[in-house]
Amino acid sequence: MRISDFPRPDSLAARGALALATEYQSTALTAHAVRSWLWAEAFAVVEGRPDVDHELLYVAAILHDIGTVPEYDNHAISYEHAGGHVGVALTAGAGWSADRRGRVLEVIVRHNWPSVDPELDVEGYLLEIATGLDISGLRSDVLPDEFLREVLEAYPRGTLAHEFGACVIDQAERKPTTAARRLVDGGVVRKLAENPLEELR
């Protein structure tokens, strides 16, 4: 398994998502987004899940944390809902149907669920377990070690642990009824620091 096995979708929406992420997010946060997409695609292969909307998965993965940046932070709703609505706006401009625009919102929101049933939403499930790996180190033994190392070399973790930890704490304090509060109470800062991927970089 190699990065080259997973070519980026070459579409207006995919290019736009990466452009937004690169312009508004830090290098560490955008690298986290790209790694999350690659982990999601790899999990789909390992688990034998062929029926994946790869463009949808890519757009959702790249934008899943964009609701944390100041320009897209929302004072009233969770960062995953805010980011999901950025995805809706972007994909409307790319000509996606209303139903498919709704799917990018669902996938981004569901990545922060404690778990997602793949029978309900396979892209949401893949993004949930992929971000679980990149943030908390969950299922780090499922993907080939050589692939983990290749991805981490191409898209280093950098300051992700410090940056994302501080960001989620801020979100939890300002919006205590959102998923950010559950993440903080669940020890996300410790999990970031103890993630085995930190030792592979």
JSON list of C-alpha atoms in Angstrom, two decimals:
[
{"chain": "A", "resi": 1, "resn": "MET", "atom": "CA", "xyz": [0.00, 0.00, 0.00]},
{"chain": "A", "resi": 2, "resn": "ARG", "atom": "CA", "xyz": [1.43, 3.35, -1.12]},
{"chain": "A", "resi": 3, "resn": "ILE", "atom": "CA", "xyz": [0.25, 6.95, -1.32]},
{"chain": "A", "resi": 4, "resn": "SER", "atom": "CA", "xyz": [0.28, 6.57, -5.10]},
{"chain": "A", "resi": 5, "resn": "ASP", "atom": "CA", "xyz": [-2.52, 4.00, -4.76]},
{"chain": "A", "resi": 6, "resn": "PHE", "atom": "CA", "xyz": [-4.86, 6.85, -3.81]},
{"chain": "A", "resi": 7, "resn": "PRO", "atom": "CA", "xyz": [-4.82, 9.63, -6.43]},
{"chain": "A", "resi": 8, "resn": "ARG", "atom": "CA", "xyz": [-6.55, 12.82, -5.38]},
{"chain": "A", "resi": 9, "resn": "PRO", "atom": "CA", "xyz": [-9.87, 13.37, -7.12]},
{"chain": "A", "resi": 10, "resn": "ASP", "atom": "CA", "xyz": [-9.37, 15.85, -9.95]},
{"chain": "A", "resi": 11, "resn": "SER", "atom": "CA", "xyz": [-12.60, 17.82, -9.73]},
{"chain": "A", "resi": 12, "resn": "LEU", "atom": "CA", "xyz": [-13.67, 21.40, -9.15]},
{"chain": "A", "resi": 13, "resn": "ALA", "atom": "CA", "xyz": [-14.90, 20.59, -5.65]},
{"chain": "A", "resi": 14, "resn": "ALA", "atom": "CA", "xyz": [-11.75, 18.68, -4.68]},
{"chain": "A", "resi": 15, "resn": "ARG", "atom": "CA", "xyz": [-9.44, 21.40, -5.95]},
{"chain": "A", "resi": 16, "resn": "GLY", "atom": "CA", "xyz": [-11.55, 24.05, -4.24]},
{"chain": "A", "resi": 17, "resn": "ALA", "atom": "CA", "xyz": [-11.52, 22.20, -0.92]},
{"chain": "A", "resi": 18, "resn": "LEU", "atom": "CA", "xyz": [-7.73, 21.96, -0.92]},
{"chain": "A", "resi": 19, "resn": "ALA", "atom": "CA", "xyz": [-7.41, 25.62, -1.94]},
{"chain": "A", "resi": 20, "resn": "LEU", "atom": "CA", "xyz": [-9.61, 26.70, 0.98]},
{"chain": "A", "resi": 21, "resn": "ALA", "atom": "CA", "xyz": [-7.77, 24.47, 3.43]},
{"chain": "A", "resi": 22, "resn": "THR", "atom": "CA", "xyz": [-4.38, 25.71, 2.27]},
{"chain": "A", "resi": 23, "resn": "GLU", "atom": "CA", "xyz": [-5.42, 29.37, 2.38]},
{"chain": "A", "resi": 24, "resn": "TYR", "atom": "CA", "xyz": [-7.18, 29.38, 5.76]},
{"chain": "A", "resi": 25, "resn": "GLN", "atom": "CA", "xyz": [-5.73, 26.53, 7.80]},
{"chain": "A", "resi": 26, "resn": "SER", "atom": "CA", "xyz": [-2.26, 26.13, 9.26]},
{"chain": "A", "resi": 27, "resn": "THR", "atom": "CA", "xyz": [0.20, 23.75, 7.64]},
{"chain": "A", "resi": 28, "resn": "ALA", "atom": "CA", "xyz": [-0.26, 21.29, 10.51]},
{"chain": "A", "resi": 29, "resn": "LEU", "atom": "CA", "xyz": [-4.05, 21.32, 10.29]},
{"chain": "A", "resi": 30, "resn": "THR", "atom": "CA", "xyz": [-4.06, 20.87, 6.51]},
{"chain": "A", "resi": 31, "resn": "ALA", "atom": "CA", "xyz": [-1.56, 18.01, 6.77]},
{"chain": "A", "resi": 32, "resn": "HIS", "atom": "CA", "xyz": [-3.90, 16.42, 9.34]},
{"chain": "A", "resi": 33, "resn": "ALA", "atom": "CA", "xyz": [-6.75, 16.74, 6.84]},
{"chain": "A", "resi": 34, "resn": "VAL", "atom": "CA", "xyz": [-4.77, 15.10, 4.04]},
{"chain": "A", "resi": 35, "resn": "ARG", "atom": "CA", "xyz": [-3.56, 12.32, 6.31]},
{"chain": "A", "resi": 36, "resn": "SER", "atom": "CA", "xyz": [-7.14, 11.72, 7.45]},
{"chain": "A", "resi": 37, "resn": "TRP", "atom": "CA", "xyz": [-8.21, 11.30, 3.83]},
{"chain": "A", "resi": 38, "resn": "LEU", "atom": "CA", "xyz": [-5.39, 8.86, 3.15]},
{"chain": "A", "resi": 39, "resn": "TRP", "atom": "CA", "xyz": [-6.12, 6.85, 6.31]},
{"chain": "A", "resi": 40, "resn": "ALA", "atom": "CA", "xyz": [-9.81, 6.73, 5.32]},
{"chain": "A", "resi": 41, "resn": "GLU", "atom": "CA", "xyz": [-9.01, 5.44, 1.84]},
{"chain": "A", "resi": 42, "resn": "ALA", "atom": "CA", "xyz": [-6.61, 2.88, 3.28]},
{"chain": "A", "resi": 43, "resn": "PHE", "atom": "CA", "xyz": [-9.17, 1.65, 5.81]},
{"chain": "A", "resi": 44, "resn": "ALA", "atom": "CA", "xyz": [-11.65, 1.22, 2.95]},
{"chain": "A", "resi": 45, "resn": "VAL", "atom": "CA", "xyz": [-9.17, -1.07, 1.19]},
{"chain": "A", "resi": 46, "resn": "VAL", "atom": "CA", "xyz": [-8.23, -3.04, 4.31]},
{"chain": "A", "resi": 47, "resn": "GLU", "atom": "CA", "xyz": [-11.88, -3.55, 5.26]},
{"chain": "A", "resi": 48, "resn": "GLY", "atom": "CA", "xyz": [-12.98, -4.37, 1.72]},
{"chain": "A", "resi": 49, "resn": "ARG", "atom": "CA", "xyz": [-15.37, -1.45, 1.25]},
{"chain": "A", "resi": 50, "resn": "PRO", "atom": "CA", "xyz": [-15.57, -0.77, -2.51]},
{"chain": "A", "resi": 51, "resn": "ASP", "atom": "CA", "xyz": [-18.73, 1.36, -2.52]},
{"chain": "A", "resi": 52, "resn": "VAL", "atom": "CA", "xyz": [-17.17, 4.66, -1.49]},
{"chain": "A", "resi": 53, "resn": "ASP", "atom": "CA", "xyz": [-17.84, 8.06, -3.03]},
{"chain": "A", "resi": 54, "resn": "HIS", "atom": "CA", "xyz": [-14.18, 9.06, -3.24]},
{"chain": "A", "resi": 55, "resn": "GLU", "atom": "CA", "xyz": [-14.79, 12.67, -4.23]},
{"chain": "A", "resi": 56, "resn": "LEU", "atom": "CA", "xyz": [-17.22, 13.16, -1.34]},
{"chain": "A", "resi": 57, "resn": "LEU", "atom": "CA", "xyz": [-14.80, 11.51, 1.09]},
{"chain": "A", "resi": 58, "resn": "TYR", "atom": "CA", "xyz": [-11.93, 13.72, -0.08]},
{"chain": "A", "resi": 59, "resn": "VAL", "atom": "CA", "xyz": [-13.86, 16.98, 0.15]},
{"chain": "A", "resi": 60, "resn": "ALA", "atom": "CA", "xyz": [-15.22, 16.11, 3.60]},
{"chain": "A", "resi": 61, "resn": "ALA", "atom": "CA", "xyz": [-11.80, 15.03, 4.88]},
{"chain": "A", "resi": 62, "resn": "ILE", "atom": "CA", "xyz": [-10.04, 18.15, 3.65]},
{"chain": "A", "resi": 63, "resn": "LEU", "atom": "CA", "xyz": [-12.66, 20.48, 5.16]},
{"chain": "A", "resi": 64, "resn": "HIS", "atom": "CA", "xyz": [-13.60, 18.56, 8.31]},
{"chain": "A", "resi": 65, "resn": "ASP", "atom": "CA", "xyz": [-11.83, 20.96, 10.71]},
{"chain": "A", "resi": 66, "resn": "ILE", "atom": "CA", "xyz": [-12.10, 24.22, 8.76]},
{"chain": "A", "resi": 67, "resn": "GLY", "atom": "CA", "xyz": [-14.80, 25.36, 11.20]},
{"chain": "A", "resi": 68, "resn": "THR", "atom": "CA", "xyz": [-12.04, 25.85, 13.79]},
{"chain": "A", "resi": 69, "resn": "VAL", "atom": "CA", "xyz": [-10.28, 28.67, 11.92]},
{"chain": "A", "resi": 70, "resn": "PRO", "atom": "CA", "xyz": [-11.26, 32.25, 12.86]},
{"chain": "A", "resi": 71, "resn": "GLU", "atom": "CA", "xyz": [-12.75, 33.08, 9.46]},
{"chain": "A", "resi": 72, "resn": "TYR", "atom": "CA", "xyz": [-15.20, 30.15, 9.62]},
{"chain": "A", "resi": 73, "resn": "ASP", "atom": "CA", "xyz": [-15.65, 29.76, 13.37]},
{"chain": "A", "resi": 74, "resn": "ASN", "atom": "CA", "xyz": [-19.31, 30.09, 14.34]},
{"chain": "A", "resi": 75, "resn": "HIS", "atom": "CA", "xyz": [-20.28, 31.55, 17.70]},
{"chain": "A", "resi": 76, "resn": "ALA", "atom": "CA", "xyz": [-23.40, 29.39, 18.06]},
{"chain": "A", "resi": 77, "resn": "ILE", "atom": "CA", "xyz": [-22.83, 25.99, 16.45]},
{"chain": "A", "resi": 78, "resn": "SER", "atom": "CA", "xyz": [-20.15, 23.31, 16.68]},
{"chain": "A", "resi": 79, "resn": "TYR", "atom": "CA", "xyz": [-17.02, 23.52, 14.58]},
{"chain": "A", "resi": 80, "resn": "GLU", "atom": "CA", "xyz": [-17.98, 20.37, 12.68]},
{"chain": "A", "resi": 81, "resn": "HIS", "atom": "CA", "xyz": [-21.38, 21.85, 11.73]},
{"chain": "A", "resi": 82, "resn": "ALA", "atom": "CA", "xyz": [-19.69, 25.11, 10.74]},
{"chain": "A", "resi": 83, "resn": "GLY", "atom": "CA", "xyz": [-17.17, 23.24, 8.61]},
{"chain": "A", "resi": 84, "resn": "GLY", "atom": "CA", "xyz": [-19.92, 21.14, 7.09]},
{"chain": "A", "resi": 85, "resn": "HIS", "atom": "CA", "xyz": [-21.71, 24.26, 5.92]},
{"chain": "A", "resi": 86, "resn": "VAL", "atom": "CA", "xyz": [-18.47, 25.51, 4.33]},
{"chain": "A", "resi": 87, "resn": "GLY", "atom": "CA", "xyz": [-18.54, 22.22, 2.44]},
{"chain": "A", "resi": 88, "resn": "VAL", "atom": "CA", "xyz": [-22.13, 22.82, 1.39]},
{"chain": "A", "resi": 89, "resn": "ALA", "atom": "CA", "xyz": [-21.28, 26.28, 0.04]},
{"chain": "A", "resi": 90, "resn": "LEU", "atom": "CA", "xyz": [-18.20, 25.04, -1.79]},
{"chain": "A", "resi": 91, "resn": "THR", "atom": "CA", "xyz": [-19.96, 22.12, -3.42]},
{"chain": "A", "resi": 92, "resn": "ALA", "atom": "CA", "xyz": [-22.93, 24.29, -4.43]},
{"chain": "A", "resi": 93, "resn": "GLY", "atom": "CA", "xyz": [-20.46, 26.35, -6.44]},
{"chain": "A", "resi": 94, "resn": "ALA", "atom": "CA", "xyz": [-19.11, 23.14, -7.93]},
{"chain": "A", "resi": 95, "resn": "GLY", "atom": "CA", "xyz": [-22.57, 22.16, -9.14]},
{"chain": "A", "resi": 96, "resn": "TRP", "atom": "CA", "xyz": [-23.38, 19.36, -6.70]},
{"chain": "A", "resi": 97, "resn": "SER", "atom": "CA", "xyz": [-27.04, 18.47, -6.22]},
{"chain": "A", "resi": 98, "resn": "ALA", "atom": "CA", "xyz": [-28.82, 19.47, -3.00]},
{"chain": "A", "resi": 99, "resn": "ASP", "atom": "CA", "xyz": [-28.80, 15.86, -1.79]},
{"chain": "A", "resi": 100, "resn": "ARG", "atom": "CA", "xyz": [-25.07, 15.45, -2.38]},
{"chain": "A", "resi": 101, "resn": "ARG", "atom": "CA", "xyz": [-24.33, 18.82, -0.74]},
{"chain": "A", "resi": 102, "resn": "GLY", "atom": "CA", "xyz": [-26.24, 17.52, 2.26]},
{"chain": "A", "resi": 103, "resn": "ARG", "atom": "CA", "xyz": [-24.00, 14.48, 2.31]},
{"chain": "A", "resi": 104, "resn": "VAL", "atom": "CA", "xyz": [-20.82, 16.53, 2.73]},
{"chain": "A", "resi": 105, "resn": "LEU", "atom": "CA", "xyz": [-22.42, 18.18, 5.77]},
{"chain": "A", "resi": 106, "resn": "GLU", "atom": "CA", "xyz": [-23.42, 14.79, 7.18]},
{"chain": "A", "resi": 107, "resn": "VAL", "atom": "CA", "xyz": [-19.99, 13.26, 6.72]},
{"chain": "A", "resi": 108, "resn": "ILE", "atom": "CA", "xyz": [-18.19, 16.18, 8.35]},
{"chain": "A", "resi": 109, "resn": "VAL", "atom": "CA", "xyz": [-20.62, 16.30, 11.28]},
{"chain": "A", "resi": 110, "resn": "ARG", "atom": "CA", "xyz": [-20.50, 12.54, 11.81]},
{"chain": "A", "resi": 111, "resn": "HIS", "atom": "CA", "xyz": [-16.69, 12.41, 11.92]},
{"chain": "A", "resi": 112, "resn": "ASN", "atom": "CA", "xyz": [-17.06, 13.75, 15.47]},
{"chain": "A", "resi": 113, "resn": "TRP", "atom": "CA", "xyz": [-19.59, 11.14, 16.56]},
{"chain": "A", "resi": 114, "resn": "PRO", "atom": "CA", "xyz": [-18.31, 8.57, 19.07]},
{"chain": "A", "resi": 115, "resn": "SER", "atom": "CA", "xyz": [-18.87, 5.97, 16.34]},
{"chain": "A", "resi": 116, "resn": "VAL", "atom": "CA", "xyz": [-20.59, 5.76, 12.96]},
{"chain": "A", "resi": 117, "resn": "ASP", "atom": "CA", "xyz": [-22.37, 2.70, 11.60]},
{"chain": "A", "resi": 118, "resn": "PRO", "atom": "CA", "xyz": [-20.91, 2.02, 8.13]},
{"chain": "A", "resi": 119, "resn": "GLU", "atom": "CA", "xyz": [-24.34, 0.75, 7.05]},
{"chain": "A", "resi": 120, "resn": "LEU", "atom": "CA", "xyz": [-25.71, 4.23, 7.78]},
{"chain": "A", "resi": 121, "resn": "ASP", "atom": "CA", "xyz": [-22.88, 6.25, 6.23]},
{"chain": "A", "resi": 122, "resn": "VAL", "atom": "CA", "xyz": [-19.76, 4.56, 4.90]},
{"chain": "A", "resi": 123, "resn": "GLU", "atom": "CA", "xyz": [-17.94, 7.85, 4.16]},
{"chain": "A", "resi": 124, "resn": "GLY", "atom": "CA", "xyz": [-18.83, 9.19, 7.62]},
{"chain": "A", "resi": 125, "resn": "TYR", "atom": "CA", "xyz": [-17.61, 5.95, 9.17]},
{"chain": "A", "resi": 126, "resn": "LEU", "atom": "CA", "xyz": [-14.32, 6.04, 7.26]},
{"chain": "A", "resi": 127, "resn": "LEU", "atom": "CA", "xyz": [-13.66, 9.66, 8.20]},
{"chain": "A", "resi": 128, "resn": "GLU", "atom": "CA", "xyz": [-14.55, 8.97, 11.84]},
{"chain": "A", "resi": 129, "resn": "ILE", "atom": "CA", "xyz": [-12.07, 6.10, 12.16]},
{"chain": "A", "resi": 130, "resn": "ALA", "atom": "CA", "xyz": [-9.44, 7.93, 10.11]},
{"chain": "A", "resi": 131, "resn": "THR", "atom": "CA", "xyz": [-9.54, 11.00, 12.36]},
{"chain": "A", "resi": 132, "resn": "GLY", "atom": "CA", "xyz": [-9.59, 8.66, 15.34]},
{"chain": "A", "resi": 133, "resn": "LEU", "atom": "CA", "xyz": [-6.26, 7.29, 14.13]},
{"chain": "A", "resi": 134, "resn": "ASP", "atom": "CA", "xyz": [-4.72, 10.68, 13.43]},
{"chain": "A", "resi": 135, "resn": "ILE", "atom": "CA", "xyz": [-5.87, 12.29, 16.69]},
{"chain": "A", "resi": 136, "resn": "SER", "atom": "CA", "xyz": [-5.95, 9.44, 19.19]},
{"chain": "A", "resi": 137, "resn": "GLY", "atom": "CA", "xyz": [-3.93, 6.67, 17.56]},
{"chain": "A", "resi": 138, "resn": "LEU", "atom": "CA", "xyz": [-6.89, 4.29, 17.38]},
{"chain": "A", "resi": 139, "resn": "ARG", "atom": "CA", "xyz": [-6.39, 1.30, 15.04]},
{"chain": "A", "resi": 140, "resn": "SER", "atom": "CA", "xyz": [-2.79, 2.27, 14.38]},
{"chain": "A", "resi": 141, "resn": "ASP", "atom": "CA", "xyz": [-2.01, -1.44, 14.09]},
{"chain": "A", "resi": 142, "resn": "VAL", "atom": "CA", "xyz": [-4.50, -2.01, 11.26]},
{"chain": "A", "resi": 143, "resn": "LEU", "atom": "CA", "xyz": [-2.69, -0.21, 8.44]},
{"chain": "A", "resi": 144, "resn": "PRO", "atom": "CA", "xyz": [0.74, -1.32, 7.16]},
{"chain": "A", "resi": 145, "resn": "ASP", "atom": "CA", "xyz": [3.61, 0.27, 9.06]},
{"chain": "A", "resi": 146, "resn": "GLU", "atom": "CA", "xyz": [5.38, 1.19, 5.82]},
{"chain": "A", "resi": 147, "resn": "PHE", "atom": "CA", "xyz": [2.32, 3.08, 4.65]},
{"chain": "A", "resi": 148, "resn": "LEU", "atom": "CA", "xyz": [2.00, 4.93, 7.97]},
{"chain": "A", "resi": 149, "resn": "ARG", "atom": "CA", "xyz": [5.64, 6.01, 7.71]},
{"chain": "A", "resi": 150, "resn": "GLU", "atom": "CA", "xyz": [5.33, 7.11, 4.08]},
{"chain": "A", "resi": 151, "resn": "VAL", "atom": "CA", "xyz": [2.27, 9.26, 4.83]},
{"chain": "A", "resi": 152, "resn": "LEU", "atom": "CA", "xyz": [3.86, 10.80, 7.93]},
{"chain": "A", "resi": 153, "resn": "GLU", "atom": "CA", "xyz": [7.00, 11.64, 5.96]},
{"chain": "A", "resi": 154, "resn": "ALA", "atom": "CA", "xyz": [5.01, 13.26, 3.16]},
{"chain": "A", "resi": 155, "resn": "TYR", "atom": "CA", "xyz": [2.59, 15.06, 5.53]},
{"chain": "A", "resi": 156, "resn": "PRO", "atom": "CA", "xyz": [4.37, 15.56, 8.88]},
{"chain": "A", "resi": 157, "resn": "ARG", "atom": "CA", "xyz": [2.40, 15.98, 12.10]},
{"chain": "A", "resi": 158, "resn": "GLY", "atom": "CA", "xyz": [4.36, 19.08, 13.05]},
{"chain": "A", "resi": 159, "resn": "THR", "atom": "CA", "xyz": [2.60, 21.08, 15.76]},
{"chain": "A", "resi": 160, "resn": "LEU", "atom": "CA", "xyz": [-0.74, 19.29, 15.42]},
{"chain": "A", "resi": 161, "resn": "ALA", "atom": "CA", "xyz": [-0.87, 17.97, 19.00]},
{"chain": "A", "resi": 162, "resn": "HIS", "atom": "CA", "xyz": [-0.35, 21.40, 20.56]},
{"chain": "A", "resi": 163, "resn": "GLU", "atom": "CA", "xyz": [-2.41, 23.32, 18.01]},
{"chain": "A", "resi": 164, "resn": "PHE", "atom": "CA", "xyz": [-5.44, 21.05, 17.82]},
{"chain": "A", "resi": 165, "resn": "GLY", "atom": "CA", "xyz": [-5.47, 20.49, 21.58]},
{"chain": "A", "resi": 166, "resn": "ALA", "atom": "CA", "xyz": [-5.59, 24.22, 22.23]},
{"chain": "A", "resi": 167, "resn": "CYS", "atom": "CA", "xyz": [-8.22, 24.70, 19.55]},
{"chain": "A", "resi": 168, "resn": "VAL", "atom": "CA", "xyz": [-10.57, 22.05, 20.93]},
{"chain": "A", "resi": 169, "resn": "ILE", "atom": "CA", "xyz": [-10.19, 23.38, 24.48]},
{"chain": "A", "resi": 170, "resn": "ASP", "atom": "CA", "xyz": [-11.16, 26.83, 23.20]},
{"chain": "A", "resi": 171, "resn": "GLN", "atom": "CA", "xyz": [-14.17, 25.41, 21.33]},
{"chain": "A", "resi": 172, "resn": "ALA", "atom": "CA", "xyz": [-15.28, 23.45, 24.43]},
{"chain": "A", "resi": 173, "resn": "GLU", "atom": "CA", "xyz": [-15.07, 26.51, 26.66]},
{"chain": "A", "resi": 174, "resn": "ARG", "atom": "CA", "xyz": [-17.02, 28.74, 24.29]},
{"chain": "A", "resi": 175, "resn": "LYS", "atom": "CA", "xyz": [-19.49, 26.08, 23.13]},
{"chain": "A", "resi": 176, "resn": "PRO", "atom": "CA", "xyz": [-19.85, 23.62, 26.03]},
{"chain": "A", "resi": 177, "resn": "THR", "atom": "CA", "xyz": [-22.82, 21.75, 24.57]},
{"chain": "A", "resi": 178, "resn": "THR", "atom": "CA", "xyz": [-20.93, 20.67, 21.45]},
{"chain": "A", "resi": 179, "resn": "ALA", "atom": "CA", "xyz": [-18.80, 17.63, 20.68]},
{"chain": "A", "resi": 180, "resn": "ALA", "atom": "CA", "xyz": [-15.66, 19.60, 21.53]},
{"chain": "A", "resi": 181, "resn": "ARG", "atom": "CA", "xyz": [-16.60, 19.38, 25.22]},
{"chain": "A", "resi": 182, "resn": "ARG", "atom": "CA", "xyz": [-16.90, 15.59, 24.97]},
{"chain": "A", "resi": 183, "resn": "LEU", "atom": "CA", "xyz": [-13.51, 15.39, 23.26]},
{"chain": "A", "resi": 184, "resn": "VAL", "atom": "CA", "xyz": [-11.83, 17.47, 25.96]},
{"chain": "A", "resi": 185, "resn": "ASP", "atom": "CA", "xyz": [-13.53, 15.55, 28.77]},
{"chain": "A", "resi": 186, "resn": "GLY", "atom": "CA", "xyz": [-12.46, 12.33, 27.05]},
{"chain": "A", "resi": 187, "resn": "GLY", "atom": "CA", "xyz": [-8.80, 13.30, 27.25]},
{"chain": "A", "resi": 188, "resn": "VAL", "atom": "CA", "xyz": [-8.12, 14.41, 23.70]},
{"chain": "A", "resi": 189, "resn": "VAL", "atom": "CA", "xyz": [-5.08, 16.47, 24.74]},
{"chain": "A", "resi": 190, "resn": "ARG", "atom": "CA", "xyz": [-3.47, 13.44, 26.39]},
{"chain": "A", "resi": 191, "resn": "LYS", "atom": "CA", "xyz": [-4.41, 11.20, 23.46]},
{"chain": "A", "resi": 192, "resn": "LEU", "atom": "CA", "xyz": [-2.80, 13.61, 21.01]},
{"chain": "A", "resi": 193, "resn": "ALA", "atom": "CA", "xyz": [0.43, 13.60, 23.00]},
{"chain": "A", "resi": 194, "resn": "GLU", "atom": "CA", "xyz": [0.45, 9.83, 23.43]},
{"chain": "A", "resi": 195, "resn": "ASN", "atom": "CA", "xyz": [-0.55, 8.99, 19.84]},
{"chain": "A", "resi": 196, "resn": "PRO", "atom": "CA", "xyz": [1.86, 6.29, 18.60]},
{"chain": "A", "resi": 197, "resn": "LEU", "atom": "CA", "xyz": [2.07, 8.13, 15.28]},
{"chain": "A", "resi": 198, "resn": "GLU", "atom": "CA", "xyz": [4.10, 10.78, 17.13]},
{"chain": "A", "resi": 199, "resn": "GLU", "atom": "CA", "xyz": [6.85, 8.20, 17.54]},
{"chain": "A", "resi": 200, "resn": "LEU", "atom": "CA", "xyz": [6.89, 7.29, 13.84]},
{"chain": "A", "resi": 201, "resn": "ARG", "atom": "CA", "xyz": [7.59, 10.75, 12.49]}
]
